[in-house]
Amino acid sequence: MALSPRLRKVNHLKSGPPLPGGKKVYQLPDWKKMSDRNKVKYIKMLMYKFGRDPRIRNKAVEIYRQYNVQPRDYRGQSKALLHWVQTNVYYLNEPSELLMSPLYVLNPEVMNGDCDDIAILLGSLAIASRLGVKVVLSGRARNGKMVR
């Protein structure tokens, strides 16, 4: 994909062991200037990138086993992923737009993120399982109405 918003790595963890996933947190200073279409493309690109990682696939399988989901029970897999993310990842607003790697979010010392971080994690888990993913944005338009 030919998306190249300005990315700035945030090295907010100066001490401690290196976390899984390599690059962990990125600040996107141009996020508010990006079109909704480009935001969706960027989020999908991250979902597909991390959805191909075997560590994400292994986490999905671990979740399915925890919820006793049978193979090829795609609805059960979707429900298990959603429930697990909703109950195990703490939602936390960010002061500025940061995108966190799903592998970073899954670190036991982190396990938090805002809506885009959680969506990227959930989408990556679904893609790792070959479940369908559709990305939509919601929020307030300039006229104050809620949009999707």
PDB file of C-alpha atoms in Angstrom:
ATOM      1  CA  MET A   1       0.000   0.000   0.000  1.00  0.00           C
ATOM      2  CA  ALA A   2       1.239   3.454  -0.820  1.00  0.00           C
ATOM      3  CA  LEU A   3       0.263   5.023   2.483  1.00  0.00           C
ATOM      4  CA  SER A   4       3.009   6.924   4.159  1.00  0.00           C
ATOM      5  CA  PRO A   5       1.792   9.178   6.944  1.00  0.00           C
ATOM      6  CA  ARG A   6       4.525  10.692   9.035  1.00  0.00           C
ATOM      7  CA  LEU A   7       5.328   8.202  11.759  1.00  0.00           C
ATOM      8  CA  ARG A   8       7.358   8.954  14.831  1.00  0.00           C
ATOM      9  CA  LYS A   9       8.416   6.123  17.109  1.00  0.00           C
ATOM     10  CA  VAL A  10       7.619   6.836  20.739  1.00  0.00           C
ATOM     11  CA  ASN A  11      10.295   5.451  23.028  1.00  0.00           C
ATOM     12  CA  HIS A  12       8.330   5.864  26.217  1.00  0.00           C
ATOM     13  CA  LEU A  13       9.691   2.642  27.714  1.00  0.00           C
ATOM     14  CA  LYS A  14      13.281   3.497  28.572  1.00  0.00           C
ATOM     15  CA  SER A  15      13.893   0.555  30.902  1.00  0.00           C
ATOM     16  CA  GLY A  16      12.909  -3.042  31.275  1.00  0.00           C
ATOM     17  CA  PRO A  17      13.122  -5.976  28.881  1.00  0.00           C
ATOM     18  CA  PRO A  18      12.366  -5.457  25.185  1.00  0.00           C
ATOM     19  CA  LEU A  19       8.739  -6.191  24.421  1.00  0.00           C
ATOM     20  CA  PRO A  20       7.549  -8.585  21.700  1.00  0.00           C
ATOM     21  CA  GLY A  21       6.657  -7.245  18.291  1.00  0.00           C
ATOM     22  CA  GLY A  22       9.606  -5.013  17.492  1.00  0.00           C
ATOM     23  CA  LYS A  23       8.235  -1.547  16.851  1.00  0.00           C
ATOM     24  CA  LYS A  24       5.606  -1.027  19.496  1.00  0.00           C
ATOM     25  CA  VAL A  25       4.084   2.424  19.565  1.00  0.00           C
ATOM     26  CA  TYR A  26       3.847   5.062  16.867  1.00  0.00           C
ATOM     27  CA  GLN A  27       2.682   8.622  17.123  1.00  0.00           C
ATOM     28  CA  LEU A  28       0.828   9.861  14.052  1.00  0.00           C
ATOM     29  CA  PRO A  29       0.993  13.658  14.023  1.00  0.00           C
ATOM     30  CA  ASP A  30      -0.879  13.780  10.695  1.00  0.00           C
ATOM     31  CA  TRP A  31      -3.761  11.551  11.863  1.00  0.00           C
ATOM     32  CA  LYS A  32      -6.284  14.383  12.152  1.00  0.00           C
ATOM     33  CA  LYS A  33      -5.308  15.657   8.710  1.00  0.00           C
ATOM     34  CA  MET A  34      -5.699  12.227   7.081  1.00  0.00           C
ATOM     35  CA  SER A  35      -8.920  11.482   5.229  1.00  0.00           C
ATOM     36  CA  ASP A  36     -11.221   8.855   6.729  1.00  0.00           C
ATOM     37  CA  ARG A  37     -10.519   6.649   3.719  1.00  0.00           C
ATOM     38  CA  ASN A  38      -6.769   6.772   4.394  1.00  0.00           C
ATOM     39  CA  LYS A  39      -7.291   6.111   8.106  1.00  0.00           C
ATOM     40  CA  VAL A  40      -9.306   2.993   7.273  1.00  0.00           C
ATOM     41  CA  LYS A  41      -6.658   1.857   4.762  1.00  0.00           C
ATOM     42  CA  TYR A  42      -3.917   2.360   7.325  1.00  0.00           C
ATOM     43  CA  ILE A  43      -5.770   0.466  10.052  1.00  0.00           C
ATOM     44  CA  LYS A  44      -6.527  -2.407   7.641  1.00  0.00           C
ATOM     45  CA  MET A  45      -2.888  -2.498   6.546  1.00  0.00           C
ATOM     46  CA  LEU A  46      -1.830  -2.962  10.189  1.00  0.00           C
ATOM     47  CA  MET A  47      -4.498  -5.618  10.782  1.00  0.00           C
ATOM     48  CA  TYR A  48      -3.315  -7.654   7.787  1.00  0.00           C
ATOM     49  CA  LYS A  49       0.362  -7.171   8.641  1.00  0.00           C
ATOM     50  CA  PHE A  50      -0.068  -8.462  12.192  1.00  0.00           C
ATOM     51  CA  GLY A  51      -2.760 -10.978  11.217  1.00  0.00           C
ATOM     52  CA  ARG A  52      -0.035 -12.890   9.369  1.00  0.00           C
ATOM     53  CA  ASP A  53       2.144 -13.151  12.471  1.00  0.00           C
ATOM     54  CA  PRO A  54       2.148 -16.680  13.968  1.00  0.00           C
ATOM     55  CA  ARG A  55       2.144 -15.220  17.490  1.00  0.00           C
ATOM     56  CA  ILE A  56      -1.220 -13.584  16.791  1.00  0.00           C
ATOM     57  CA  ARG A  57      -2.546 -16.845  15.327  1.00  0.00           C
ATOM     58  CA  ASN A  58      -1.369 -18.746  18.403  1.00  0.00           C
ATOM     59  CA  LYS A  59      -3.124 -16.236  20.657  1.00  0.00           C
ATOM     60  CA  ALA A  60      -6.345 -16.707  18.672  1.00  0.00           C
ATOM     61  CA  VAL A  61      -6.101 -20.487  19.084  1.00  0.00           C
ATOM     62  CA  GLU A  62      -5.433 -20.052  22.813  1.00  0.00           C
ATOM     63  CA  ILE A  63      -8.612 -17.950  23.071  1.00  0.00           C
ATOM     64  CA  TYR A  64     -10.683 -20.525  21.132  1.00  0.00           C
ATOM     65  CA  ARG A  65      -9.475 -23.275  23.443  1.00  0.00           C
ATOM     66  CA  GLN A  66     -10.232 -21.149  26.505  1.00  0.00           C
ATOM     67  CA  TYR A  67     -13.816 -20.692  25.246  1.00  0.00           C
ATOM     68  CA  ASN A  68     -14.142 -24.319  24.048  1.00  0.00           C
ATOM     69  CA  VAL A  69     -14.892 -23.231  20.468  1.00  0.00           C
ATOM     70  CA  GLN A  70     -14.982 -26.085  17.974  1.00  0.00           C
ATOM     71  CA  PRO A  71     -12.982 -25.905  14.728  1.00  0.00           C
ATOM     72  CA  ARG A  72     -14.955 -24.333  11.852  1.00  0.00           C
ATOM     73  CA  ASP A  73     -17.401 -22.705  14.282  1.00  0.00           C
ATOM     74  CA  TYR A  74     -16.771 -19.280  12.763  1.00  0.00           C
ATOM     75  CA  ARG A  75     -19.538 -17.533  14.666  1.00  0.00           C
ATOM     76  CA  GLY A  76     -18.242 -19.048  17.912  1.00  0.00           C
ATOM     77  CA  GLN A  77     -14.706 -17.922  17.047  1.00  0.00           C
ATOM     78  CA  SER A  78     -15.896 -14.376  16.361  1.00  0.00           C
ATOM     79  CA  LYS A  79     -17.841 -14.253  19.628  1.00  0.00           C
ATOM     80  CA  ALA A  80     -14.908 -15.661  21.597  1.00  0.00           C
ATOM     81  CA  LEU A  81     -12.453 -13.118  20.173  1.00  0.00           C
ATOM     82  CA  LEU A  82     -14.802 -10.202  20.830  1.00  0.00           C
ATOM     83  CA  HIS A  83     -15.612 -11.323  24.370  1.00  0.00           C
ATOM     84  CA  TRP A  84     -11.965 -11.995  25.219  1.00  0.00           C
ATOM     85  CA  VAL A  85     -10.814  -8.585  23.962  1.00  0.00           C
ATOM     86  CA  GLN A  86     -13.689  -6.795  25.721  1.00  0.00           C
ATOM     87  CA  THR A  87     -12.959  -8.472  29.048  1.00  0.00           C
ATOM     88  CA  ASN A  88      -9.146  -8.574  28.986  1.00  0.00           C
ATOM     89  CA  VAL A  89      -7.961  -5.380  27.296  1.00  0.00           C
ATOM     90  CA  TYR A  90      -8.490  -2.227  29.341  1.00  0.00           C
ATOM     91  CA  TYR A  91      -9.846   0.719  27.323  1.00  0.00           C
ATOM     92  CA  LEU A  92      -7.836   3.888  27.928  1.00  0.00           C
ATOM     93  CA  ASN A  93      -8.045   7.247  26.125  1.00  0.00           C
ATOM     94  CA  GLU A  94      -4.814   8.687  24.748  1.00  0.00           C
ATOM     95  CA  PRO A  95      -3.648  12.297  25.018  1.00  0.00           C
ATOM     96  CA  SER A  96      -2.552  12.268  21.356  1.00  0.00           C
ATOM     97  CA  GLU A  97      -3.013   9.763  18.561  1.00  0.00           C
ATOM     98  CA  LEU A  98      -0.806   6.726  19.057  1.00  0.00           C
ATOM     99  CA  LEU A  99      -1.128   3.373  17.340  1.00  0.00           C
ATOM    100  CA  MET A 100       0.116   0.355  19.249  1.00  0.00           C
ATOM    101  CA  SER A 101       1.177  -2.952  17.778  1.00  0.00           C
ATOM    102  CA  PRO A 102      -1.216  -5.803  18.683  1.00  0.00           C
ATOM    103  CA  LEU A 103       1.771  -7.727  20.013  1.00  0.00           C
ATOM    104  CA  TYR A 104       2.560  -4.806  22.306  1.00  0.00           C
ATOM    105  CA  VAL A 105      -1.064  -4.574  23.469  1.00  0.00           C
ATOM    106  CA  LEU A 106      -1.012  -8.324  24.255  1.00  0.00           C
ATOM    107  CA  ASN A 107       2.005  -7.943  26.528  1.00  0.00           C
ATOM    108  CA  PRO A 108       0.828  -8.765  30.084  1.00  0.00           C
ATOM    109  CA  GLU A 109       2.400  -5.531  31.338  1.00  0.00           C
ATOM    110  CA  VAL A 110       0.362  -3.480  28.830  1.00  0.00           C
ATOM    111  CA  MET A 111      -3.058  -5.043  28.025  1.00  0.00           C
ATOM    112  CA  ASN A 112      -4.637  -1.645  27.292  1.00  0.00           C
ATOM    113  CA  GLY A 113      -5.369   0.626  24.371  1.00  0.00           C
ATOM    114  CA  ASP A 114      -7.874   3.009  22.876  1.00  0.00           C
ATOM    115  CA  CYS A 115     -10.449   2.217  20.208  1.00  0.00           C
ATOM    116  CA  ASP A 116      -8.028   1.982  17.276  1.00  0.00           C
ATOM    117  CA  ASP A 117      -5.537  -0.173  19.209  1.00  0.00           C
ATOM    118  CA  ILE A 118      -8.284  -2.557  20.285  1.00  0.00           C
ATOM    119  CA  ALA A 119      -9.752  -2.636  16.759  1.00  0.00           C
ATOM    120  CA  ILE A 120      -6.330  -3.440  15.268  1.00  0.00           C
ATOM    121  CA  LEU A 121      -5.844  -6.231  17.825  1.00  0.00           C
ATOM    122  CA  LEU A 122      -9.308  -7.697  17.227  1.00  0.00           C
ATOM    123  CA  GLY A 123      -8.953  -7.424  13.452  1.00  0.00           C
ATOM    124  CA  SER A 124      -5.515  -9.056  13.536  1.00  0.00           C
ATOM    125  CA  LEU A 125      -6.850 -11.971  15.604  1.00  0.00           C
ATOM    126  CA  ALA A 126      -9.744 -12.392  13.156  1.00  0.00           C
ATOM    127  CA  ILE A 127      -7.506 -12.215  10.080  1.00  0.00           C
ATOM    128  CA  ALA A 128      -5.145 -14.773  11.623  1.00  0.00           C
ATOM    129  CA  SER A 129      -8.175 -17.095  11.726  1.00  0.00           C
ATOM    130  CA  ARG A 130      -9.382 -16.165   8.220  1.00  0.00           C
ATOM    131  CA  LEU A 131     -12.516 -14.545   9.591  1.00  0.00           C
ATOM    132  CA  GLY A 132     -13.981 -11.600   7.693  1.00  0.00           C
ATOM    133  CA  VAL A 133     -13.092  -8.094   8.789  1.00  0.00           C
ATOM    134  CA  LYS A 134     -14.774  -4.812   7.916  1.00  0.00           C
ATOM    135  CA  VAL A 135     -13.352  -1.529   9.199  1.00  0.00           C
ATOM    136  CA  VAL A 136     -15.618   1.484   9.703  1.00  0.00           C
ATOM    137  CA  LEU A 137     -15.046   4.789  11.458  1.00  0.00           C
ATOM    138  CA  SER A 138     -17.554   6.495  13.656  1.00  0.00           C
ATOM    139  CA  GLY A 139     -17.603   9.798  15.435  1.00  0.00           C
ATOM    140  CA  ARG A 140     -18.990  13.281  15.098  1.00  0.00           C
ATOM    141  CA  ALA A 141     -19.088  15.131  11.799  1.00  0.00           C
ATOM    142  CA  ARG A 142     -18.435  18.869  11.672  1.00  0.00           C
ATOM    143  CA  ASN A 143     -22.177  19.496  11.994  1.00  0.00           C
ATOM    144  CA  GLY A 144     -22.219  17.624  15.321  1.00  0.00           C
ATOM    145  CA  LYS A 145     -24.147  14.567  14.072  1.00  0.00           C
ATOM    146  CA  MET A 146     -22.899  11.077  14.819  1.00  0.00           C
ATOM    147  CA  VAL A 147     -21.674   9.366  11.653  1.00  0.00           C
ATOM    148  CA  ARG A 148     -20.394   5.972  10.635  1.00  0.00           C
TER     149      ARG A 148
END
